[in-house]
Short mmCIF file of C-alpha atoms and ligand atoms in Angstrom, two decimals:
data_model
loop_
_atom_site.label_atom_id
_atom_site.label_comp_id
_atom_site.label_asym_id
_atom_site.label_seq_id
_atom_site.Cartn_x
_atom_site.Cartn_y
_atom_site.Cartn_z
CA MET A 17 -32.88 18.11 -20.90
CA SER A 18 -29.34 18.83 -19.64
CA ASN A 19 -26.54 16.93 -21.39
CA ASP A 20 -24.84 16.12 -18.09
CA THR A 21 -27.48 13.60 -17.07
CA LEU A 22 -28.20 9.89 -17.43
CA SER A 23 -31.74 9.09 -18.51
CA ILE A 24 -32.80 5.83 -16.87
CA THR A 25 -36.01 4.01 -17.68
CA ASP A 26 -37.13 1.45 -15.14
CA ASN A 27 -38.86 -1.12 -17.32
CA ARG A 28 -40.54 -2.61 -14.27
CA THR A 29 -42.63 0.55 -13.90
CA GLY A 30 -42.09 2.48 -17.13
CA SER A 31 -40.85 5.44 -15.03
CA THR A 32 -37.88 7.47 -16.26
CA TYR A 33 -35.32 9.29 -14.19
CA GLU A 34 -32.74 11.99 -14.96
CA ILE A 35 -29.59 11.32 -12.92
CA PRO A 36 -26.96 14.11 -12.87
CA ILE A 37 -23.45 13.23 -14.12
CA GLU A 38 -20.47 14.85 -12.35
CA ASN A 39 -16.81 13.93 -13.01
CA ASP A 40 -18.05 11.19 -15.32
CA THR A 41 -19.80 9.52 -12.36
CA ILE A 42 -23.29 9.40 -10.91
CA LYS A 43 -23.97 9.55 -7.18
CA ALA A 44 -25.08 6.07 -6.12
CA THR A 45 -27.54 7.71 -3.71
CA ASP A 46 -29.31 9.26 -6.73
CA LEU A 47 -30.43 5.72 -7.60
CA ARG A 48 -32.50 5.46 -4.42
CA GLN A 49 -35.39 7.35 -6.04
CA ILE A 50 -35.87 4.38 -8.40
CA LYS A 51 -38.62 2.38 -6.70
CA VAL A 52 -41.37 -0.04 -7.71
CA ASN A 53 -43.66 1.15 -4.88
CA ASP A 54 -43.62 3.61 -1.96
CA GLU A 55 -42.46 0.95 0.54
CA ASP A 56 -39.49 0.10 -1.68
CA PHE A 57 -36.10 1.03 -0.12
CA GLY A 58 -34.99 2.20 -3.53
CA MET A 59 -32.23 1.10 -5.88
CA MET A 60 -28.59 0.65 -4.84
CA SER A 61 -25.48 -0.04 -6.92
CA TYR A 62 -23.76 -3.39 -6.34
CA ASP A 63 -19.97 -3.40 -6.64
CA PRO A 64 -18.14 -6.07 -4.57
CA ALA A 65 -14.42 -5.10 -4.17
CA PHE A 66 -15.36 -1.63 -5.48
CA GLY A 67 -14.03 -2.48 -8.96
CA ASN A 68 -15.97 0.42 -10.48
CA THR A 69 -16.77 2.67 -7.52
CA ALA A 70 -15.11 5.98 -6.68
CA SER A 71 -15.02 6.12 -2.88
CA CYS A 72 -13.81 9.72 -2.67
CA LYS A 73 -12.48 12.75 -4.53
CA SER A 74 -8.71 13.10 -4.17
CA LYS A 75 -5.94 15.43 -5.34
CA VAL A 76 -3.05 13.30 -4.05
CA THR A 77 -2.21 10.74 -6.75
CA PHE A 78 -3.28 10.22 -10.35
CA ILE A 79 -3.00 6.88 -12.16
CA ASP A 80 -3.90 6.15 -15.77
CA GLY A 81 -3.96 2.35 -15.82
CA GLU A 82 -4.26 2.02 -19.59
CA LYS A 83 -1.29 4.31 -20.26
CA GLY A 84 0.82 3.27 -17.25
CA ILE A 85 0.89 6.80 -15.85
CA LEU A 86 1.53 7.58 -12.15
CA ARG A 87 1.81 11.14 -10.78
CA TYR A 88 2.05 12.40 -7.20
CA ARG A 89 0.33 15.82 -6.98
CA GLY A 90 0.79 16.09 -10.77
CA TYR A 91 4.51 15.26 -10.87
CA PRO A 92 5.39 12.15 -12.98
CA ILE A 93 6.84 9.32 -10.90
CA GLU A 94 9.77 9.04 -13.33
CA GLN A 95 10.87 12.62 -12.57
CA LEU A 96 10.42 12.26 -8.82
CA ALA A 97 12.38 8.98 -8.77
CA GLU A 98 15.21 10.63 -10.68
CA LYS A 99 15.31 14.08 -9.08
CA SER A 100 13.62 14.02 -5.67
CA THR A 101 14.14 12.34 -2.28
CA PHE A 102 11.73 10.33 -0.16
CA LEU A 103 11.35 13.06 2.47
CA GLU A 104 10.74 15.69 -0.21
CA VAL A 105 8.12 13.41 -1.82
CA SER A 106 6.55 12.80 1.61
CA SER A 107 6.21 16.55 2.12
CA LEU A 108 4.79 16.91 -1.41
CA LEU A 109 2.17 14.18 -0.80
CA LEU A 110 1.16 15.63 2.57
CA ASN A 111 1.11 19.33 1.67
CA GLY A 112 0.33 19.32 -2.05
CA GLU A 113 3.38 21.30 -3.22
CA LEU A 114 7.14 20.69 -3.47
CA PRO A 115 8.66 22.23 -0.32
CA ASN A 116 11.10 25.14 -0.70
CA LYS A 117 14.58 24.79 0.81
CA LYS A 118 13.57 26.13 4.23
CA GLU A 119 10.41 23.98 4.38
CA LEU A 120 12.31 20.84 3.41
CA GLU A 121 15.04 21.50 5.96
CA ALA A 122 12.40 22.00 8.68
CA PHE A 123 10.49 18.87 7.65
CA SER A 124 13.67 16.77 7.52
CA HIS A 125 14.80 18.16 10.90
CA ASP A 126 11.46 17.25 12.50
CA ILE A 127 11.47 13.76 11.04
CA THR A 128 15.06 13.18 12.13
CA HIS A 129 14.25 14.28 15.69
CA HIS A 130 11.25 12.00 16.09
CA THR A 131 12.91 8.71 15.16
CA TYR A 132 13.30 7.49 18.78
CA LEU A 133 10.76 5.12 20.30
CA HIS A 134 9.56 5.16 23.93
CA GLU A 135 11.74 2.64 25.76
CA ASN A 136 8.65 0.59 26.67
CA ILE A 137 8.14 -0.12 22.96
CA LYS A 138 11.28 -2.27 23.18
CA LYS A 139 9.46 -4.46 25.72
CA ILE A 140 6.57 -4.86 23.25
CA ILE A 141 8.95 -5.89 20.48
CA ASP A 142 10.85 -8.14 22.92
CA SER A 143 7.56 -9.89 23.73
CA PHE A 144 7.12 -11.24 20.18
CA ARG A 145 8.34 -14.78 19.41
CA TYR A 146 11.81 -15.08 17.86
CA ASP A 147 10.20 -16.11 14.56
CA ALA A 148 7.35 -13.55 14.53
CA HIS A 149 6.66 -12.09 11.09
CA PRO A 150 7.87 -8.48 11.13
CA MET A 151 4.65 -7.30 9.49
CA GLY A 152 2.70 -8.67 12.45
CA MET A 153 5.18 -6.95 14.76
CA LEU A 154 4.83 -3.69 12.82
CA MET A 155 1.02 -3.81 12.88
CA GLY A 156 0.97 -4.44 16.63
CA THR A 157 3.59 -1.83 17.44
CA VAL A 158 2.01 0.90 15.28
CA ALA A 159 -1.30 0.26 17.05
CA ALA A 160 0.48 0.43 20.42
CA LEU A 161 1.84 3.90 19.52
CA SER A 162 -1.73 5.17 19.91
CA THR A 163 -1.45 4.43 23.65
CA PHE A 164 1.84 6.34 23.99
CA TYR A 165 0.40 9.47 22.35
CA PRO A 166 -3.19 9.70 23.67
CA GLU A 167 -3.37 13.32 22.48
CA ALA A 168 -3.31 11.89 18.92
CA LYS A 169 -7.07 11.33 19.31
CA ASP A 170 -7.53 15.10 18.91
CA ILE A 171 -7.54 14.72 15.13
CA PHE A 172 -9.17 18.09 14.42
CA ASP A 173 -6.24 19.97 15.97
CA THR A 174 -4.16 20.59 12.83
CA GLU A 175 -0.92 21.30 14.70
CA ASN A 176 -1.35 18.11 16.74
CA ASN A 177 -2.03 16.14 13.54
CA GLU A 178 1.14 17.48 11.91
CA LEU A 179 3.14 16.30 14.95
CA GLN A 180 1.59 12.81 14.93
CA ILE A 181 2.10 12.51 11.16
CA LYS A 182 5.80 13.37 11.51
CA ARG A 183 6.13 11.01 14.48
CA LEU A 184 4.72 8.07 12.52
CA ILE A 185 6.81 8.69 9.37
CA ALA A 186 9.89 9.05 11.58
CA LYS A 187 9.28 5.98 13.74
CA MET A 188 8.37 3.42 11.07
CA PRO A 189 12.04 2.69 10.18
CA THR A 190 12.94 2.44 13.87
CA ILE A 191 10.17 -0.10 14.52
CA ALA A 192 11.30 -1.97 11.40
CA GLY A 193 14.93 -1.96 12.51
CA PHE A 194 14.15 -3.06 16.07
CA SER A 195 11.86 -5.83 14.73
CA TYR A 196 14.56 -7.12 12.41
CA ARG A 197 17.17 -7.08 15.18
CA HIS A 198 14.75 -8.93 17.47
CA ILE A 199 14.31 -11.70 14.86
CA MET A 200 18.06 -11.92 14.33
CA GLY A 201 18.76 -12.00 18.08
CA LEU A 202 20.87 -8.86 17.76
CA PRO A 203 20.90 -5.77 20.01
CA TYR A 204 18.69 -2.89 18.89
CA ILE A 205 20.49 -0.08 17.07
CA TYR A 206 19.34 3.43 17.91
CA PRO A 207 18.79 6.10 15.26
CA ASP A 208 21.79 8.12 14.06
CA ASN A 209 20.64 11.67 13.40
CA GLU A 210 23.59 12.37 11.12
CA LEU A 211 22.32 9.89 8.52
CA SER A 212 19.66 10.32 5.84
CA TYR A 213 16.25 8.69 6.26
CA ALA A 214 17.29 5.71 4.13
CA GLY A 215 20.80 5.64 5.57
CA ASN A 216 19.44 5.63 9.12
CA PHE A 217 17.10 2.75 8.23
CA LEU A 218 20.10 0.75 6.97
CA ASN A 219 22.00 1.73 10.14
CA MET A 220 19.24 0.41 12.42
CA MET A 221 19.10 -2.78 10.38
CA PHE A 222 22.75 -3.64 9.76
CA LYS A 223 25.12 -1.79 12.14
CA MET A 224 27.38 -4.24 13.98
CA ALA A 225 30.53 -3.59 16.00
CA GLU A 226 31.77 -0.61 13.99
CA ALA A 227 31.82 2.71 15.89
CA LYS A 228 29.64 4.39 13.27
CA TYR A 229 27.60 2.80 10.48
CA VAL A 230 28.50 4.14 7.02
CA PRO A 231 25.80 3.28 4.46
CA ASN A 232 26.81 2.08 1.00
CA LYS A 233 25.86 5.12 -1.10
CA VAL A 234 24.45 3.05 -4.00
CA ILE A 235 22.28 0.98 -1.63
CA GLU A 236 21.19 4.10 0.30
CA LYS A 237 20.13 5.81 -2.94
CA ALA A 238 18.33 2.69 -4.19
CA ILE A 239 16.36 2.42 -0.92
CA ASP A 240 15.40 6.10 -1.17
CA VAL A 241 14.19 5.63 -4.77
CA LEU A 242 12.26 2.47 -3.81
CA PHE A 243 10.61 4.40 -0.97
CA ILE A 244 9.61 7.16 -3.45
CA LEU A 245 8.11 4.58 -5.82
CA HIS A 246 6.03 3.00 -3.04
CA ALA A 247 4.95 6.24 -1.33
CA ASP A 248 1.35 6.40 -2.56
CA HIS A 249 -0.97 4.78 -5.06
CA GLU A 250 -4.40 6.46 -4.76
CA GLN A 251 -7.20 4.23 -3.42
CA ASN A 252 -5.31 0.92 -3.12
CA CYS A 253 -6.51 -1.62 -0.59
CA SER A 254 -4.41 -0.30 2.32
CA ALA A 255 -5.12 3.38 1.62
CA SER A 256 -8.79 2.46 1.43
CA ALA A 257 -8.47 0.72 4.82
CA MET A 258 -6.79 3.82 6.24
CA ARG A 259 -9.64 6.01 4.98
CA SER A 260 -12.36 3.61 6.07
CA VAL A 261 -11.03 3.11 9.61
CA GLY A 262 -10.10 6.80 9.74
CA SER A 263 -13.69 7.75 8.92
CA SER A 264 -14.82 6.65 12.39
CA GLN A 265 -12.32 9.23 13.74
CA PRO A 266 -9.79 7.23 15.81
CA ASP A 267 -6.19 8.49 16.12
CA PRO A 268 -3.94 8.10 13.03
CA TYR A 269 -1.87 5.30 14.57
CA SER A 270 -4.95 3.08 14.88
CA ALA A 271 -5.94 3.83 11.28
CA ALA A 272 -2.37 3.19 10.08
CA ALA A 273 -2.31 -0.17 11.88
CA ALA A 274 -5.30 -1.12 9.71
CA GLY A 275 -3.35 0.00 6.64
CA VAL A 276 -0.43 -2.20 7.69
CA GLY A 277 -2.82 -5.13 8.06
CA ALA A 278 -4.25 -4.61 4.57
CA LEU A 279 -0.78 -4.25 3.03
CA TYR A 280 0.33 -7.50 4.70
CA GLY A 281 -1.81 -9.62 2.37
CA PRO A 282 -0.08 -11.48 -0.51
CA LEU A 283 -2.45 -9.92 -3.04
CA HIS A 284 -1.25 -6.45 -2.01
CA GLY A 285 2.06 -5.49 -0.40
CA GLY A 286 2.81 -9.06 0.63
CA ALA A 287 3.31 -9.87 -3.06
CA ASN A 288 6.96 -8.76 -3.02
CA GLU A 289 7.71 -11.48 -0.46
CA ALA A 290 5.57 -13.98 -2.40
CA VAL A 291 7.45 -13.22 -5.66
CA LEU A 292 10.77 -14.33 -4.16
CA GLU A 293 9.18 -17.46 -2.74
CA MET A 294 7.70 -18.18 -6.19
CA LEU A 295 11.02 -17.58 -8.00
CA ALA A 296 12.81 -19.82 -5.51
CA GLU A 297 10.16 -22.53 -6.03
CA ILE A 298 10.57 -22.29 -9.81
CA GLY A 299 14.29 -22.71 -9.19
CA SER A 300 15.45 -22.72 -12.82
CA LYS A 301 14.48 -21.27 -16.20
CA ASP A 302 13.58 -24.64 -17.66
CA ARG A 303 10.77 -25.05 -15.09
CA ILE A 304 9.08 -21.76 -16.05
CA PRO A 305 6.72 -23.24 -18.70
CA GLU A 306 5.35 -25.66 -16.09
CA PHE A 307 4.54 -22.77 -13.73
CA ILE A 308 3.06 -20.67 -16.52
CA GLU A 309 0.73 -23.55 -17.38
CA ARG A 310 -0.29 -23.92 -13.73
CA ALA A 311 -1.02 -20.18 -13.51
CA LYS A 312 -3.12 -20.37 -16.67
CA LYS A 313 -5.11 -23.22 -15.15
CA GLY A 314 -5.82 -20.92 -12.22
CA GLU A 315 -3.89 -23.18 -9.85
CA PHE A 316 -2.00 -20.15 -8.51
CA ARG A 317 -1.35 -16.49 -9.17
CA LEU A 318 1.89 -15.41 -10.84
CA MET A 319 2.93 -13.17 -7.94
CA GLY A 320 4.12 -9.73 -8.99
CA PHE A 321 1.92 -9.84 -12.10
CA GLY A 322 -1.38 -8.15 -12.74
CA HIS A 323 -3.03 -5.10 -11.27
CA ARG A 324 -6.56 -3.85 -10.65
CA VAL A 325 -5.76 -0.51 -12.29
CA TYR A 326 -2.67 -0.91 -14.49
CA LYS A 327 -3.52 -2.65 -17.75
CA ALA A 328 -0.08 -1.68 -19.03
CA TYR A 329 3.39 -2.13 -17.59
CA ASP A 330 3.46 -0.65 -14.03
CA PRO A 331 5.70 2.43 -14.47
CA ARG A 332 7.27 1.69 -11.07
CA ALA A 333 8.31 -1.79 -12.17
CA LYS A 334 10.23 -0.28 -15.10
CA ILE A 335 12.16 2.06 -12.80
CA ILE A 336 12.85 -0.70 -10.26
CA LYS A 337 14.08 -3.03 -13.00
CA ASP A 338 16.62 -0.37 -14.04
CA ALA A 339 17.62 0.36 -10.43
CA ALA A 340 18.22 -3.36 -9.89
CA HIS A 341 21.16 -3.36 -12.27
CA GLU A 342 22.86 -0.55 -10.31
CA VAL A 343 22.38 -2.40 -7.03
CA PHE A 344 23.62 -5.69 -8.48
CA GLU A 345 26.81 -3.89 -9.55
CA GLU A 346 27.43 -3.41 -5.82
CA THR A 347 26.02 -6.60 -4.38
CA GLY A 348 26.53 -9.09 -7.18
CA LYS A 349 23.67 -10.21 -9.44
CA ASN A 350 20.75 -11.91 -7.72
CA PRO A 351 20.71 -15.45 -9.17
CA LEU A 352 16.91 -15.31 -9.33
CA LEU A 353 17.05 -12.33 -11.70
CA ASP A 354 17.49 -14.48 -14.79
CA ILE A 355 14.46 -16.54 -13.81
CA ALA A 356 12.44 -13.33 -13.27
CA LEU A 357 13.50 -11.88 -16.63
CA GLU A 358 12.70 -15.13 -18.47
CA LEU A 359 9.37 -15.46 -16.63
CA GLU A 360 8.47 -11.92 -17.68
CA ARG A 361 9.54 -12.54 -21.28
CA ILE A 362 7.46 -15.71 -21.61
CA ALA A 363 4.40 -14.30 -19.78
CA LEU A 364 4.34 -11.15 -21.91
CA GLU A 365 4.15 -13.28 -25.06
CA ASP A 366 1.52 -15.68 -23.71
CA ASP A 367 -2.05 -15.01 -24.80
CA TYR A 368 -3.48 -15.78 -21.34
CA PHE A 369 -1.54 -12.86 -19.84
CA VAL A 370 -1.75 -10.61 -22.90
CA LYS A 371 -5.54 -10.99 -23.13
CA ARG A 372 -5.93 -10.21 -19.41
CA LYS A 373 -3.39 -7.37 -19.65
CA LEU A 374 -1.27 -8.90 -16.90
CA TYR A 375 2.07 -7.13 -16.66
CA PRO A 376 4.75 -7.05 -13.97
CA ASN A 377 3.73 -4.75 -11.13
CA VAL A 378 5.74 -2.87 -8.52
CA ASP A 379 6.31 -6.05 -6.52
CA PHE A 380 7.85 -8.14 -9.29
CA TYR A 381 11.41 -6.79 -9.15
CA SER A 382 11.56 -4.97 -5.80
CA GLY A 383 12.11 -8.16 -3.80
CA LEU A 384 15.14 -9.09 -5.93
CA ILE A 385 16.80 -5.84 -4.91
CA TYR A 386 15.87 -6.20 -1.25
CA GLN A 387 17.18 -9.77 -1.17
CA SER A 388 20.47 -8.67 -2.77
CA MET A 389 20.82 -6.03 -0.04
CA GLY A 390 20.75 -8.81 2.52
CA LEU A 391 17.17 -8.31 3.68
CA PRO A 392 15.17 -11.44 4.60
CA THR A 393 11.99 -11.89 2.52
CA SER A 394 9.87 -11.37 5.64
CA MET A 395 11.12 -7.75 5.76
CA PHE A 396 10.16 -6.86 2.17
CA THR A 397 6.60 -5.79 2.93
CA VAL A 398 7.82 -3.87 5.98
CA LEU A 399 9.85 -1.67 3.61
CA PHE A 400 6.70 -1.23 1.52
CA ALA A 401 4.86 -0.11 4.70
CA ILE A 402 7.60 2.37 5.66
CA ALA A 403 7.37 3.90 2.20
CA ARG A 404 3.55 3.92 2.04
CA THR A 405 3.13 5.69 5.40
CA PRO A 406 3.26 9.26 4.00
CA GLY A 407 0.76 8.19 1.31
CA TRP A 408 -1.62 6.70 3.88
CA LEU A 409 -1.32 9.84 6.00
CA ALA A 410 -1.86 12.16 3.00
CA GLN A 411 -5.04 10.22 2.13
CA TRP A 412 -6.12 10.28 5.80
CA LYS A 413 -5.56 14.05 6.08
CA GLU A 414 -7.49 14.65 2.85
CA MET A 415 -10.34 12.44 4.11
CA LEU A 416 -10.57 14.47 7.35
CA GLU A 417 -10.62 17.75 5.41
CA ASP A 418 -13.24 16.55 2.87
CA PRO A 419 -16.70 18.00 3.71
CA GLU A 420 -18.27 14.98 2.00
CA THR A 421 -16.59 12.55 4.41
CA ARG A 422 -18.94 10.50 6.60
CA ILE A 423 -18.33 7.28 8.46
CA ALA A 424 -17.74 4.54 5.88
CA ARG A 425 -20.67 2.17 6.16
CA PRO A 426 -21.55 0.24 2.96
CA ARG A 427 -24.91 -1.43 2.36
CA GLN A 428 -25.45 -5.06 1.32
CA VAL A 429 -27.67 -7.23 -0.81
CA TYR A 430 -29.27 -9.58 1.75
CA THR A 431 -29.51 -13.13 0.40
CA GLY A 432 -30.12 -14.94 3.69
CA TYR A 433 -33.22 -16.54 5.26
CA ASP A 434 -36.52 -14.74 5.69
CA GLU A 435 -37.86 -14.55 9.25
CA ARG A 436 -38.02 -17.97 10.96
CA ASP A 437 -38.74 -19.15 14.52
CA TYR A 438 -36.16 -20.37 17.05
CA VAL A 439 -35.75 -24.18 17.09
CA PRO A 440 -35.37 -25.78 20.54
CA MET A 441 -32.46 -28.22 20.89
CA SER A 442 -34.88 -31.17 21.19
CA LYS A 443 -36.23 -30.45 17.71
CA ARG A 444 -32.89 -29.96 15.92
CA LYS A 445 -31.48 -32.67 13.68
C1 SDX B 2 0.08 -3.98 -5.20
O1 SDX B 2 -4.00 -1.27 -5.73
C2 SDX B 2 -2.79 -0.94 -5.84
O2 SDX B 2 -2.45 0.12 -6.35
C3 SDX B 2 -1.80 -1.93 -5.29
C4 SDX B 2 -0.35 -1.54 -5.42
C5 SDX B 2 -0.05 -0.31 -4.61
O3 SDX B 2 0.95 0.36 -4.92
O4 SDX B 2 -0.73 -0.08 -3.60
O5 SDX B 2 -0.03 -1.30 -6.78
C6 SDX B 2 0.58 -2.63 -4.90
O6 SDX B 2 -0.63 -4.55 -4.41
C7 SDX B 2 0.43 -4.60 -6.53
C8 SDX B 2 -0.29 -5.96 -6.76
C9 SDX B 2 0.54 -7.02 -6.05
N1 SDX B 2 -0.17 -8.35 -6.10
C10 SDX B 2 0.29 -9.33 -6.83
O7 SDX B 2 1.26 -9.28 -7.57
C11 SDX B 2 -0.49 -10.64 -6.62
C12 SDX B 2 -0.77 -11.27 -7.97
N2 SDX B 2 -1.72 -10.43 -8.66
C13 SDX B 2 -3.11 -10.77 -8.61
O8 SDX B 2 -3.56 -11.49 -7.53
C14 SDX B 2 -4.05 -9.74 -9.19
O9 SDX B 2 -3.55 -9.37 -10.39
C15 SDX B 2 -4.37 -8.50 -8.36
C16 SDX B 2 -4.81 -8.84 -6.99
C17 SDX B 2 -3.19 -7.60 -8.31
C18 SDX B 2 -5.50 -7.78 -9.08
O10 SDX B 2 -6.59 -8.64 -9.03
P1 SDX B 2 -7.97 -8.23 -9.71
O11 SDX B 2 -7.96 -6.86 -10.27
O12 SDX B 2 -9.07 -8.58 -8.75
O13 SDX B 2 -7.96 -9.16 -10.95
P2 SDX B 2 -8.77 -10.52 -11.04
O14 SDX B 2 -8.46 -11.33 -9.85
O15 SDX B 2 -10.18 -10.17 -11.32
O16 SDX B 2 -8.08 -11.22 -12.30
C19 SDX B 2 -8.57 -10.99 -13.60
C20 SDX B 2 -8.15 -12.25 -14.37
C21 SDX B 2 -8.55 -13.53 -13.67
O17 SDX B 2 -8.66 -14.52 -14.69
P3 SDX B 2 -10.15 -14.90 -15.26
O18 SDX B 2 -11.03 -15.14 -14.04
O19 SDX B 2 -10.59 -13.69 -16.04
O20 SDX B 2 -9.97 -16.11 -16.11
O21 SDX B 2 -6.72 -12.30 -14.45
C22 SDX B 2 -6.25 -13.44 -13.76
C23 SDX B 2 -7.37 -13.90 -12.84
O22 SDX B 2 -7.28 -15.31 -12.62
N3 SDX B 2 -5.09 -13.01 -12.99
C24 SDX B 2 -3.97 -13.70 -12.87
C25 SDX B 2 -3.12 -12.88 -12.11
N4 SDX B 2 -3.74 -11.75 -11.80
C26 SDX B 2 -4.98 -11.84 -12.33
N5 SDX B 2 -3.60 -14.92 -13.32
C27 SDX B 2 -2.35 -15.33 -13.00
N6 SDX B 2 -1.48 -14.58 -12.29
C28 SDX B 2 -1.83 -13.37 -11.82
N7 SDX B 2 -0.97 -12.64 -11.12
#
């Protein structure tokens, strides 16, 4: 008997089965041979929310949740945050290796020269209400891009894919900037090709009457680091949506719109917005114990705490917490910081959180920085989406290239009625 197998005895029939083990997993389809009779469909695994199911093999990002480790293509997030740039990290995620000087210059040039949007996109953004949530605007506009680039459907043309991938990475900040200006009732600011990716984003958000927008270098650097930290996170909810929608082979804009929709939720990317709303509701340090008690009673979630994978401090939260101090030097300390720090201190000592290994995650401190930069809370998740776009696209590309990829179509455990006859209206209660 090979060691790399699982021996399963079905006590209903006394039959035993040898199931091969590969990468410390078994193929769920290998369970189908386990039957009680020939008509039996065969056994399935049941895993709502996929808490213990590997949906794919991937080389993009590695996380060790117990040790708080995060690596993009093998490089520790701490080193990339300190030494790299968001565009270099985007190229690394997409292509698997750090680009050389020539490759990075070419990639940056291409991104810079695809930041413009078709003028009709302005009409789409204009059509949203003045108080539309920018994540809803982003989701709709990214989906609309699929109609401006119909050739994007040709997803097995590698050169075409590369162009669409660069277009989407390049245009996300422009859509974000135009959306923000729409909400504020301000004129749209066009991209400035002389600025960095982060600097140009700030330009399209905040330029006013000055002839040329000059980004604050500390803020520009902090945005670039925050984008690096949010760039990918293996099979998170939105990457999983990108892969699942992508598996039916639409264009990448349509798949990315699904990713934006998944990220929008307060349990995922929307948490950074929810953290600020929670801190504002707490209002002062002396009210923290009351909120901790309510969280422990399950009355609400401590936003920015907990993680499906990290059962240690999210390494990104550590880096963001340090970056916050540099930003606050420039912008003045965010008054909610003290509440956040005290909330973290108390929660990390409280058995409810310790037992459940609930630590601050990437969203706990990021919003404090964004707010101090003058961003409205409704824009926080939009920044997360800008940053996550290269990660979504790297996962999408890998999914397309994976010979094991098929259309994502899970099974179910049916718990509904057996067959029953139609009831005419006259006989219904
Ligand atoms: C992101 O997947 C990713 O990688 C995501 C992300 C990425 O980069 O893509 O890292 C980004 O989405 C970070 C997470 C942001 N969300 C939040 O901060 C929202 C608050 N957090 C939770 O809702 C929750 O922790 C999740 C959604 C993040 C994880 O939920 P799980 O894994 O489904 O955990 P669970 O709901 O099963 O909770 C386990 C227990 C429960 O208590 P019991 O039923 O065992 O008594 O922990 C409790 C939960 O009630 N719990 C919390 C809590 N999170 C979990 N209790 C209070 N506050 C919380 N935040």
